[in-house]
Amino acid sequence: MFSKTALILLAFISVAYSQTDDEESFLFVTKQTVNRFIVQGKELTIKYGLYNSGPTTVFNVNLNDVHSYPSKYYELLVGTLNPKWERINAGTNLTHVVVLKPKESGISNSSHAIVTYQKSEKNTEVQRTYSSEIGDVYIMTGREYDRRFSSHVIDWILFTAMASPCIVFPFFLWFNSKRKYELLASKDKTTKKAQ
Amino acid sequence: MFRLLSMLSTILAFLTLIIFTAGQNCESPQFKVTTYSTQDARLTTESTAQLEFTVKCKNGKQPSNLYADINGQIIPCAQSVSSPGKYYISSSATTHKQLARGRISVKLYDDDSYSALRKARTDDAIKAVKPFGEVDLIHSGESYGPWLPSEFVAVIVFGAIWWVAYRERSKILV
């Protein structure tokens, strides 16, 4: 009997504590790539989604993902890996897009982005959260991608160049003999007519 | 004497107020924009677009906060920590077709116009709010690969050569 009331009390306490958390906002950050394939020397698009759940505005949001993509291995084409927003209102869904170009192929791991923000304008206490991560990805070489997807026009031109002796040589033989035969046939006709 | 002093102080206060507010607002902003949009539709599953722009004001001030109107939703523009003065707007569409080809105009709002927008309740009032500026997002369309696959062209060409040869050969053999 006593343990039952204690259990109910514990349940109430836990619910009460979770209720107070709803009054504060929490920023959810997702990090994903929209690429089907990651190819060396081609664009890699990373999309960061920020969602402010909860009823209040968050301030001074700072996303830092510079450590995931060192400039030795990735070239930054578009966007910044360190954006900041002064305020994100409640319920807003933001995206931030960054386009990189991998310089090397192989397996690569990119870790979480670190996001810091303040829950109120006056309270300078900084809340830190991490984004989701993409994990291990395989960066294929440009040749592998081209083998599947390029237009192969140069390959066909080379093939035609290599196959043309097989076609052109017999064609000329036939053409010459045909011309000779036709010449003979027309000469025969004229001599027959003369007779 | 006292009245003169009070009048002077009010004039001075008024002037400082004007100077203060004139310094805060950005007059006739000039934008320098670079756009990016997805070019290869086979490499990516979604279409994304991004605008990077810098603002130059007549009085040299930078707007503290800018908001952009993307697809009806007003979102704050990202700013760069390492290079201040650059603003970023990003948008992503779930399918490639959703990002319209051509020029899309994005309205920008600064702090004042944004608060005016939030106060507006009716559609007319919302339309009446004058935006801070407008920037254009230019999307040149994505490519899905070559229009006619090269294998198709090769088959047609070699097939035509074979057919001509077969026709001549059958003339001889008959």
mmCIF file of C-alpha atoms in Angstrom:
data_model
loop_
_atom_site.group_PDB
_atom_site.id
_atom_site.type_symbol
_atom_site.label_atom_id
_atom_site.label_comp_id
_atom_site.label_asym_id
_atom_site.label_seq_id
_atom_site.Cartn_x
_atom_site.Cartn_y
_atom_site.Cartn_z
ATOM 1 C CA MET A 1 0.000 0.000 0.000
ATOM 2 C CA PHE A 2 2.793 2.386 0.972
ATOM 3 C CA SER A 3 4.864 1.528 -2.141
ATOM 4 C CA LYS A 4 1.822 2.173 -4.346
ATOM 5 C CA THR A 5 1.375 5.720 -3.016
ATOM 6 C CA ALA A 6 5.111 6.287 -3.261
ATOM 7 C CA LEU A 7 4.984 5.197 -6.890
ATOM 8 C CA ILE A 8 2.068 7.505 -7.652
ATOM 9 C CA LEU A 9 3.877 10.368 -5.901
ATOM 10 C CA LEU A 10 6.995 9.660 -7.946
ATOM 11 C CA ALA A 11 4.921 9.689 -11.135
ATOM 12 C CA PHE A 12 3.400 13.052 -10.210
ATOM 13 C CA ILE A 13 6.785 14.548 -9.407
ATOM 14 C CA SER A 14 8.280 13.410 -12.714
ATOM 15 C CA VAL A 15 5.320 14.791 -14.654
ATOM 16 C CA ALA A 16 5.562 18.080 -12.812
ATOM 17 C CA TYR A 17 9.262 18.382 -13.623
ATOM 18 C CA SER A 18 8.669 17.640 -17.284
ATOM 19 C CA GLN A 19 5.935 20.267 -17.371
ATOM 20 C CA THR A 20 8.334 23.017 -16.321
ATOM 21 C CA ASP A 21 10.667 22.065 -19.173
ATOM 22 C CA ASP A 22 7.917 22.896 -21.681
ATOM 23 C CA GLU A 23 8.078 26.548 -20.784
ATOM 24 C CA GLU A 24 11.597 26.806 -22.089
ATOM 25 C CA SER A 25 12.521 26.497 -25.727
ATOM 26 C CA PHE A 26 14.849 23.942 -27.124
ATOM 27 C CA LEU A 27 16.575 24.180 -30.456
ATOM 28 C CA PHE A 28 16.684 21.004 -32.511
ATOM 29 C CA VAL A 29 19.372 20.921 -35.158
ATOM 30 C CA THR A 30 19.534 18.357 -37.921
ATOM 31 C CA LYS A 31 22.385 17.962 -40.317
ATOM 32 C CA GLN A 32 21.984 15.988 -43.498
ATOM 33 C CA THR A 33 23.241 15.817 -47.019
ATOM 34 C CA VAL A 34 20.942 16.035 -50.008
ATOM 35 C CA ASN A 35 23.408 14.258 -52.288
ATOM 36 C CA ARG A 36 22.626 10.833 -53.682
ATOM 37 C CA PHE A 37 26.299 10.237 -54.247
ATOM 38 C CA ILE A 38 29.285 12.030 -52.868
ATOM 39 C CA VAL A 39 31.849 12.418 -55.597
ATOM 40 C CA GLN A 40 35.356 13.797 -55.407
ATOM 41 C CA GLY A 41 35.515 17.107 -57.239
ATOM 42 C CA LYS A 42 31.741 17.525 -57.412
ATOM 43 C CA GLU A 43 29.450 19.546 -55.179
ATOM 44 C CA LEU A 44 28.447 18.203 -51.792
ATOM 45 C CA THR A 45 25.423 19.989 -50.331
ATOM 46 C CA ILE A 46 24.899 19.929 -46.569
ATOM 47 C CA LYS A 47 21.604 21.114 -45.158
ATOM 48 C CA TYR A 48 21.272 22.208 -41.536
ATOM 49 C CA GLY A 49 17.736 22.419 -40.206
ATOM 50 C CA LEU A 50 17.057 24.399 -37.040
ATOM 51 C CA TYR A 51 13.746 24.100 -35.296
ATOM 52 C CA ASN A 52 12.752 26.107 -32.275
ATOM 53 C CA SER A 53 10.354 23.966 -30.297
ATOM 54 C CA GLY A 54 8.742 25.588 -27.323
ATOM 55 C CA PRO A 55 6.993 28.877 -26.721
ATOM 56 C CA THR A 56 9.846 31.378 -26.401
ATOM 57 C CA THR A 57 12.416 32.993 -28.657
ATOM 58 C CA VAL A 58 16.015 31.910 -28.503
ATOM 59 C CA PHE A 59 18.768 34.452 -28.920
ATOM 60 C CA ASN A 60 22.294 34.626 -30.202
ATOM 61 C CA VAL A 61 22.288 31.300 -32.020
ATOM 62 C CA ASN A 62 25.692 30.266 -33.263
ATOM 63 C CA LEU A 63 26.316 27.156 -35.363
ATOM 64 C CA ASN A 64 29.866 25.970 -35.675
ATOM 65 C CA ASP A 65 30.773 23.124 -38.011
ATOM 66 C CA VAL A 66 34.227 24.204 -39.105
ATOM 67 C CA HIS A 67 35.848 21.181 -37.462
ATOM 68 C CA SER A 68 33.873 18.701 -39.579
ATOM 69 C CA TYR A 69 35.169 19.964 -42.894
ATOM 70 C CA PRO A 70 38.795 21.022 -42.696
ATOM 71 C CA SER A 71 39.880 23.104 -45.629
ATOM 72 C CA LYS A 72 42.601 20.563 -46.395
ATOM 73 C CA TYR A 73 40.008 18.015 -47.498
ATOM 74 C CA TYR A 74 37.034 20.172 -48.460
ATOM 75 C CA GLU A 75 36.733 23.354 -50.421
ATOM 76 C CA LEU A 76 33.954 25.706 -49.355
ATOM 77 C CA LEU A 77 32.003 26.882 -52.387
ATOM 78 C CA VAL A 78 28.823 28.446 -51.072
ATOM 79 C CA GLY A 79 27.696 29.491 -47.617
ATOM 80 C CA THR A 80 29.511 29.594 -44.335
ATOM 81 C CA LEU A 81 30.270 26.834 -41.840
ATOM 82 C CA ASN A 82 29.863 29.282 -38.971
ATOM 83 C CA PRO A 83 26.562 31.143 -39.296
ATOM 84 C CA LYS A 84 24.779 33.016 -36.549
ATOM 85 C CA TRP A 85 21.285 34.258 -36.041
ATOM 86 C CA GLU A 86 20.448 36.964 -33.532
ATOM 87 C CA ARG A 87 17.020 35.573 -32.749
ATOM 88 C CA ILE A 88 14.905 32.634 -33.772
ATOM 89 C CA ASN A 89 11.219 32.938 -32.922
ATOM 90 C CA ALA A 90 9.153 30.156 -31.452
ATOM 91 C CA GLY A 91 8.042 27.510 -33.865
ATOM 92 C CA THR A 92 10.320 28.647 -36.688
ATOM 93 C CA ASN A 93 11.882 26.110 -38.982
ATOM 94 C CA LEU A 94 15.103 27.362 -40.553
ATOM 95 C CA THR A 95 17.433 25.847 -43.095
ATOM 96 C CA HIS A 96 21.016 26.725 -43.768
ATOM 97 C CA VAL A 97 22.720 25.332 -46.837
ATOM 98 C CA VAL A 98 26.440 24.867 -47.309
ATOM 99 C CA VAL A 99 28.039 23.562 -50.498
ATOM 100 C CA LEU A 100 31.452 21.935 -50.328
ATOM 101 C CA LYS A 101 33.684 20.157 -52.789
ATOM 102 C CA PRO A 102 35.599 17.117 -51.503
ATOM 103 C CA LYS A 103 39.199 17.110 -52.585
ATOM 104 C CA GLU A 104 39.974 13.486 -51.811
ATOM 105 C CA SER A 105 38.160 10.214 -52.206
ATOM 106 C CA GLY A 106 37.646 7.403 -49.738
ATOM 107 C CA ILE A 107 35.705 7.007 -46.528
ATOM 108 C CA SER A 108 35.177 10.175 -44.563
ATOM 109 C CA ASN A 109 33.460 10.885 -41.278
ATOM 110 C CA SER A 110 31.891 14.192 -40.396
ATOM 111 C CA SER A 111 30.857 14.736 -36.816
ATOM 112 C CA HIS A 112 28.159 16.798 -35.137
ATOM 113 C CA ALA A 113 27.862 20.516 -35.527
ATOM 114 C CA ILE A 114 28.000 22.452 -32.263
ATOM 115 C CA VAL A 115 25.222 24.968 -31.716
ATOM 116 C CA THR A 116 25.191 27.453 -28.841
ATOM 117 C CA TYR A 117 22.344 29.765 -27.969
ATOM 118 C CA GLN A 118 20.899 31.821 -25.144
ATOM 119 C CA LYS A 119 17.428 31.169 -23.823
ATOM 120 C CA SER A 120 16.784 34.796 -22.972
ATOM 121 C CA GLU A 121 18.156 38.111 -24.041
ATOM 122 C CA LYS A 122 19.352 39.159 -20.605
ATOM 123 C CA ASN A 123 20.525 35.854 -19.264
ATOM 124 C CA THR A 124 23.886 35.296 -20.894
ATOM 125 C CA GLU A 125 24.006 31.655 -19.858
ATOM 126 C CA VAL A 126 24.799 29.741 -23.028
ATOM 127 C CA GLN A 127 23.055 26.486 -23.861
ATOM 128 C CA ARG A 128 24.984 24.091 -25.993
ATOM 129 C CA THR A 129 23.441 21.483 -28.236
ATOM 130 C CA TYR A 130 24.675 19.190 -30.963
ATOM 131 C CA SER A 131 23.237 18.500 -34.358
ATOM 132 C CA SER A 132 22.613 15.067 -35.786
ATOM 133 C CA GLU A 133 25.511 13.650 -37.735
ATOM 134 C CA ILE A 134 25.849 12.138 -41.155
ATOM 135 C CA GLY A 135 28.379 9.540 -40.081
ATOM 136 C CA ASP A 136 30.668 7.632 -42.395
ATOM 137 C CA VAL A 137 30.277 8.422 -46.049
ATOM 138 C CA TYR A 138 32.038 7.050 -49.074
ATOM 139 C CA ILE A 139 33.400 9.645 -51.446
ATOM 140 C CA MET A 140 33.735 8.056 -54.852
ATOM 141 C CA THR A 141 36.311 9.151 -57.360
ATOM 142 C CA GLY A 142 35.346 11.179 -60.378
ATOM 143 C CA ARG A 143 36.050 8.216 -62.649
ATOM 144 C CA GLU A 144 33.578 5.968 -60.876
ATOM 145 C CA TYR A 145 30.850 8.557 -61.199
ATOM 146 C CA ASP A 146 31.637 9.218 -64.859
ATOM 147 C CA ARG A 147 31.503 5.550 -65.672
ATOM 148 C CA ARG A 148 27.882 5.513 -64.611
ATOM 149 C CA PHE A 149 26.617 8.932 -65.448
ATOM 150 C CA SER A 150 28.634 10.843 -67.979
ATOM 151 C CA SER A 151 27.430 11.147 -71.523
ATOM 152 C CA HIS A 152 30.186 8.935 -72.987
ATOM 153 C CA VAL A 153 30.343 10.954 -76.210
ATOM 154 C CA ILE A 154 34.126 10.928 -76.284
ATOM 155 C CA ASP A 155 34.108 7.178 -75.745
ATOM 156 C CA TRP A 156 31.847 6.714 -78.750
ATOM 157 C CA ILE A 157 33.969 8.982 -80.922
ATOM 158 C CA LEU A 158 37.067 6.988 -80.039
ATOM 159 C CA PHE A 159 35.211 3.762 -80.756
ATOM 160 C CA THR A 160 34.137 5.041 -84.156
ATOM 161 C CA ALA A 161 37.713 6.063 -84.939
ATOM 162 C CA MET A 162 38.983 2.596 -84.046
ATOM 163 C CA ALA A 163 36.206 0.774 -85.884
ATOM 164 C CA SER A 164 36.370 2.887 -89.029
ATOM 165 C CA PRO A 165 39.259 0.984 -90.714
ATOM 166 C CA CYS A 166 37.132 -2.179 -90.514
ATOM 167 C CA ILE A 167 34.292 -0.420 -92.280
ATOM 168 C CA VAL A 168 35.982 2.066 -94.567
ATOM 169 C CA PHE A 169 38.521 -0.328 -96.145
ATOM 170 C CA PRO A 170 35.984 -2.923 -97.433
ATOM 171 C CA PHE A 171 33.704 -0.043 -98.456
ATOM 172 C CA PHE A 172 36.383 1.394 -100.723
ATOM 173 C CA LEU A 173 37.082 -2.020 -102.219
ATOM 174 C CA TRP A 174 33.417 -2.464 -102.979
ATOM 175 C CA PHE A 175 32.988 1.071 -104.259
ATOM 176 C CA ASN A 176 35.938 0.827 -106.634
ATOM 177 C CA SER A 177 34.833 -2.512 -108.039
ATOM 178 C CA LYS A 178 31.267 -1.236 -108.369
ATOM 179 C CA ARG A 179 32.419 1.812 -110.276
ATOM 180 C CA LYS A 180 34.609 -0.315 -112.540
ATOM 181 C CA TYR A 181 31.746 -2.727 -113.188
ATOM 182 C CA GLU A 182 29.306 0.042 -113.943
ATOM 183 C CA LEU A 183 31.784 1.660 -116.293
ATOM 184 C CA LEU A 184 32.233 -1.659 -118.078
ATOM 185 C CA ALA A 185 28.491 -2.216 -118.219
ATOM 186 C CA SER A 186 27.852 1.215 -119.732
ATOM 187 C CA LYS A 187 30.656 0.692 -122.249
ATOM 188 C CA ASP A 188 29.116 -2.657 -123.184
ATOM 189 C CA LYS A 189 25.766 -1.026 -123.655
ATOM 190 C CA THR A 190 27.141 1.667 -125.938
ATOM 191 C CA THR A 191 29.052 -0.899 -128.031
ATOM 192 C CA LYS A 192 25.937 -3.091 -128.226
ATOM 193 C CA LYS A 193 23.879 -0.113 -129.314
ATOM 194 C CA ALA A 194 26.417 0.752 -131.959
ATOM 195 C CA GLN A 195 26.230 -2.713 -133.390
ATOM 196 C CA MET B 1 16.418 82.576 -18.378
ATOM 197 C CA PHE B 2 15.085 79.280 -17.088
ATOM 198 C CA ARG B 3 12.593 79.093 -19.947
ATOM 199 C CA LEU B 4 15.373 79.667 -22.473
ATOM 200 C CA LEU B 5 17.434 76.925 -20.913
ATOM 201 C CA SER B 6 14.540 74.449 -20.932
ATOM 202 C CA MET B 7 13.745 75.321 -24.541
ATOM 203 C CA LEU B 8 17.386 74.818 -25.514
ATOM 204 C CA SER B 9 17.523 71.499 -23.738
ATOM 205 C CA THR B 10 14.350 70.282 -25.480
ATOM 206 C CA ILE B 11 15.735 71.381 -28.854
ATOM 207 C CA LEU B 12 19.004 69.626 -28.095
ATOM 208 C CA ALA B 13 17.170 66.493 -26.980
ATOM 209 C CA PHE B 14 15.082 66.590 -30.168
ATOM 210 C CA LEU B 15 18.177 66.978 -32.326
ATOM 211 C CA THR B 16 19.993 64.125 -30.625
ATOM 212 C CA LEU B 17 16.906 61.983 -31.086
ATOM 213 C CA ILE B 18 16.866 62.750 -34.799
ATOM 214 C CA ILE B 19 20.575 62.059 -35.146
ATOM 215 C CA PHE B 20 20.242 58.879 -33.116
ATOM 216 C CA THR B 21 17.376 57.494 -35.179
ATOM 217 C CA ALA B 22 18.875 58.657 -38.447
ATOM 218 C CA GLY B 23 22.036 56.846 -37.541
ATOM 219 C CA GLN B 24 20.190 53.628 -36.739
ATOM 220 C CA ASN B 25 18.226 53.264 -39.914
ATOM 221 C CA CYS B 26 19.794 52.155 -43.115
ATOM 222 C CA GLU B 27 18.936 54.534 -45.916
ATOM 223 C CA SER B 28 18.525 53.347 -49.525
ATOM 224 C CA PRO B 29 20.376 50.070 -49.208
ATOM 225 C CA GLN B 30 22.362 48.646 -52.075
ATOM 226 C CA PHE B 31 22.661 44.907 -52.338
ATOM 227 C CA LYS B 32 25.389 42.861 -53.896
ATOM 228 C CA VAL B 33 24.076 39.348 -54.400
ATOM 229 C CA THR B 34 25.554 35.995 -55.351
ATOM 230 C CA THR B 35 23.075 33.206 -55.889
ATOM 231 C CA TYR B 36 23.560 29.505 -55.966
ATOM 232 C CA SER B 37 21.031 26.866 -56.954
ATOM 233 C CA THR B 38 21.265 23.157 -57.617
ATOM 234 C CA GLN B 39 22.470 22.400 -61.132
ATOM 235 C CA ASP B 40 22.679 18.629 -61.226
ATOM 236 C CA ALA B 41 19.434 16.832 -60.571
ATOM 237 C CA ARG B 42 20.904 13.347 -60.663
ATOM 238 C CA LEU B 43 23.497 14.001 -57.986
ATOM 239 C CA THR B 44 21.061 15.409 -55.417
ATOM 240 C CA THR B 45 17.654 14.366 -54.167
ATOM 241 C CA GLU B 46 16.426 17.848 -53.284
ATOM 242 C CA SER B 47 16.862 21.236 -54.836
ATOM 243 C CA THR B 48 18.482 23.866 -52.681
ATOM 244 C CA ALA B 49 19.049 27.522 -53.285
ATOM 245 C CA GLN B 50 21.159 30.016 -51.435
ATOM 246 C CA LEU B 51 21.627 33.748 -51.571
ATOM 247 C CA GLU B 52 24.678 35.449 -50.200
ATOM 248 C CA PHE B 53 24.561 39.208 -50.149
ATOM 249 C CA THR B 54 26.149 42.261 -48.618
ATOM 250 C CA VAL B 55 24.318 45.458 -47.797
ATOM 251 C CA LYS B 56 25.736 48.896 -48.343
ATOM 252 C CA CYS B 57 23.904 51.757 -46.717
ATOM 253 C CA LYS B 58 24.176 55.406 -47.574
ATOM 254 C CA ASN B 59 25.085 56.364 -44.048
ATOM 255 C CA GLY B 60 27.556 53.540 -43.566
ATOM 256 C CA LYS B 61 25.511 51.668 -40.950
ATOM 257 C CA GLN B 62 24.829 47.963 -41.177
ATOM 258 C CA PRO B 63 21.348 46.681 -40.353
ATOM 259 C CA SER B 64 21.504 44.618 -37.202
ATOM 260 C CA ASN B 65 18.969 42.018 -38.293
ATOM 261 C CA LEU B 66 17.432 41.122 -41.593
ATOM 262 C CA TYR B 67 14.500 38.856 -42.288
ATOM 263 C CA ALA B 68 13.571 37.283 -45.585
ATOM 264 C CA ASP B 69 10.214 36.227 -46.965
ATOM 265 C CA ILE B 70 10.665 32.689 -48.244
ATOM 266 C CA ASN B 71 7.518 30.998 -49.565
ATOM 267 C CA GLY B 72 5.339 33.103 -47.316
ATOM 268 C CA GLN B 73 7.334 32.397 -44.190
ATOM 269 C CA ILE B 74 9.455 35.156 -42.657
ATOM 270 C CA ILE B 75 12.748 33.788 -41.432
ATOM 271 C CA PRO B 76 15.824 35.563 -40.091
ATOM 272 C CA CYS B 77 18.863 35.765 -42.338
ATOM 273 C CA ALA B 78 22.021 34.069 -41.186
ATOM 274 C CA GLN B 79 25.083 36.178 -40.683
ATOM 275 C CA SER B 80 28.654 35.067 -40.929
ATOM 276 C CA VAL B 81 30.741 35.070 -37.781
ATOM 277 C CA SER B 82 34.074 35.187 -39.566
ATOM 278 C CA SER B 83 33.168 37.826 -42.137
ATOM 279 C CA PRO B 84 30.640 40.318 -40.780
ATOM 280 C CA GLY B 85 28.477 42.149 -43.249
ATOM 281 C CA LYS B 86 27.553 39.021 -45.209
ATOM 282 C CA TYR B 87 24.015 37.721 -44.978
ATOM 283 C CA TYR B 88 22.770 34.336 -46.101
ATOM 284 C CA ILE B 89 19.325 33.110 -47.089
ATOM 285 C CA SER B 90 18.862 29.420 -47.754
ATOM 286 C CA SER B 91 15.894 27.481 -48.959
ATOM 287 C CA SER B 92 15.343 23.903 -49.932
ATOM 288 C CA ALA B 93 12.566 22.260 -51.871
ATOM 289 C CA THR B 94 11.683 18.622 -51.360
ATOM 290 C CA THR B 95 11.465 17.828 -55.057
ATOM 291 C CA HIS B 96 13.417 19.274 -57.922
ATOM 292 C CA LYS B 97 10.297 20.600 -59.589
ATOM 293 C CA GLN B 98 9.257 22.702 -56.603
ATOM 294 C CA LEU B 99 12.054 25.206 -57.052
ATOM 295 C CA ALA B 100 10.694 27.338 -59.852
ATOM 296 C CA ARG B 101 12.945 28.152 -62.747
ATOM 297 C CA GLY B 102 13.757 31.757 -63.452
ATOM 298 C CA ARG B 103 13.826 34.787 -61.231
ATOM 299 C CA ILE B 104 12.232 34.706 -57.788
ATOM 300 C CA SER B 105 12.043 37.935 -55.862
ATOM 301 C CA VAL B 106 12.753 37.702 -52.145
ATOM 302 C CA LYS B 107 11.587 40.533 -49.914
ATOM 303 C CA LEU B 108 13.817 41.609 -47.072
ATOM 304 C CA TYR B 109 12.727 43.240 -43.849
ATOM 305 C CA ASP B 110 14.801 44.907 -41.183
ATOM 306 C CA ASP B 111 13.890 45.228 -37.524
ATOM 307 C CA ASP B 112 11.427 48.100 -37.994
ATOM 308 C CA SER B 113 9.564 46.705 -40.968
ATOM 309 C CA TYR B 114 9.549 43.258 -39.378
ATOM 310 C CA SER B 115 7.839 44.516 -36.231
ATOM 311 C CA ALA B 116 5.362 46.418 -38.410
ATOM 312 C CA LEU B 117 4.701 43.194 -40.282
ATOM 313 C CA ARG B 118 4.079 41.271 -37.101
ATOM 314 C CA LYS B 119 1.651 43.918 -35.876
ATOM 315 C CA ALA B 120 -0.335 43.829 -39.123
ATOM 316 C CA ARG B 121 -3.365 41.595 -38.826
ATOM 317 C CA THR B 122 -5.188 41.862 -42.144
ATOM 318 C CA ASP B 123 -3.877 40.894 -45.565
ATOM 319 C CA ASP B 124 -4.042 44.491 -46.769
ATOM 320 C CA ALA B 125 -2.023 45.706 -43.832
ATOM 321 C CA ILE B 126 0.562 43.012 -44.479
ATOM 322 C CA LYS B 127 0.847 44.079 -48.103
ATOM 323 C CA ALA B 128 1.114 47.721 -47.075
ATOM 324 C CA VAL B 129 4.308 47.147 -45.084
ATOM 325 C CA LYS B 130 7.186 48.482 -47.091
ATOM 326 C CA PRO B 131 10.035 45.976 -47.242
ATOM 327 C CA PHE B 132 13.618 46.959 -46.585
ATOM 328 C CA GLY B 133 14.653 45.750 -49.999
ATOM 329 C CA GLU B 134 14.319 42.995 -52.530
ATOM 330 C CA VAL B 135 16.848 40.584 -53.872
ATOM 331 C CA ASP B 136 16.466 38.173 -56.749
ATOM 332 C CA LEU B 137 17.076 34.475 -56.706
ATOM 333 C CA ILE B 138 17.957 33.246 -60.168
ATOM 334 C CA HIS B 139 17.507 29.554 -60.794
ATOM 335 C CA SER B 140 18.736 28.356 -64.139
ATOM 336 C CA GLY B 141 17.175 24.933 -63.870
ATOM 337 C CA GLU B 142 18.706 21.552 -63.219
ATOM 338 C CA SER B 143 20.058 19.149 -65.770
ATOM 339 C CA TYR B 144 18.895 15.586 -65.781
ATOM 340 C CA GLY B 145 21.650 14.426 -68.084
ATOM 341 C CA PRO B 146 22.042 14.581 -71.848
ATOM 342 C CA TRP B 147 18.806 14.914 -73.748
ATOM 343 C CA LEU B 148 19.597 12.082 -76.136
ATOM 344 C CA PRO B 149 21.839 9.353 -74.761
ATOM 345 C CA SER B 150 24.965 8.813 -76.811
ATOM 346 C CA GLU B 151 24.356 5.072 -76.965
ATOM 347 C CA PHE B 152 21.088 5.730 -78.786
ATOM 348 C CA VAL B 153 22.820 7.908 -81.359
ATOM 349 C CA ALA B 154 25.563 5.318 -81.845
ATOM 350 C CA VAL B 155 23.019 2.546 -82.396
ATOM 351 C CA ILE B 156 21.155 4.621 -84.993
ATOM 352 C CA VAL B 157 24.312 5.550 -86.904
ATOM 353 C CA PHE B 158 25.782 2.052 -86.975
ATOM 354 C CA GLY B 159 22.377 0.582 -87.758
ATOM 355 C CA ALA B 160 22.067 2.894 -90.766
ATOM 356 C CA ILE B 161 25.515 1.906 -92.020
ATOM 357 C CA TRP B 162 24.636 -1.776 -91.672
ATOM 358 C CA TRP B 163 21.354 -1.310 -93.496
ATOM 359 C CA VAL B 164 23.007 0.411 -96.481
ATOM 360 C CA ALA B 165 25.630 -2.316 -96.677
ATOM 361 C CA TYR B 166 22.985 -5.042 -96.448
ATOM 362 C CA ARG B 167 20.973 -3.463 -99.236
ATOM 363 C CA GLU B 168 23.980 -3.304 -101.564
ATOM 364 C CA ARG B 169 25.012 -6.819 -100.674
ATOM 365 C CA SER B 170 21.595 -8.229 -101.402
ATOM 366 C CA LYS B 171 21.667 -6.485 -104.810
ATOM 367 C CA ILE B 172 24.906 -8.281 -105.655
ATOM 368 C CA LEU B 173 23.970 -11.658 -104.280
ATOM 369 C CA VAL B 174 20.606 -11.896 -105.906
#
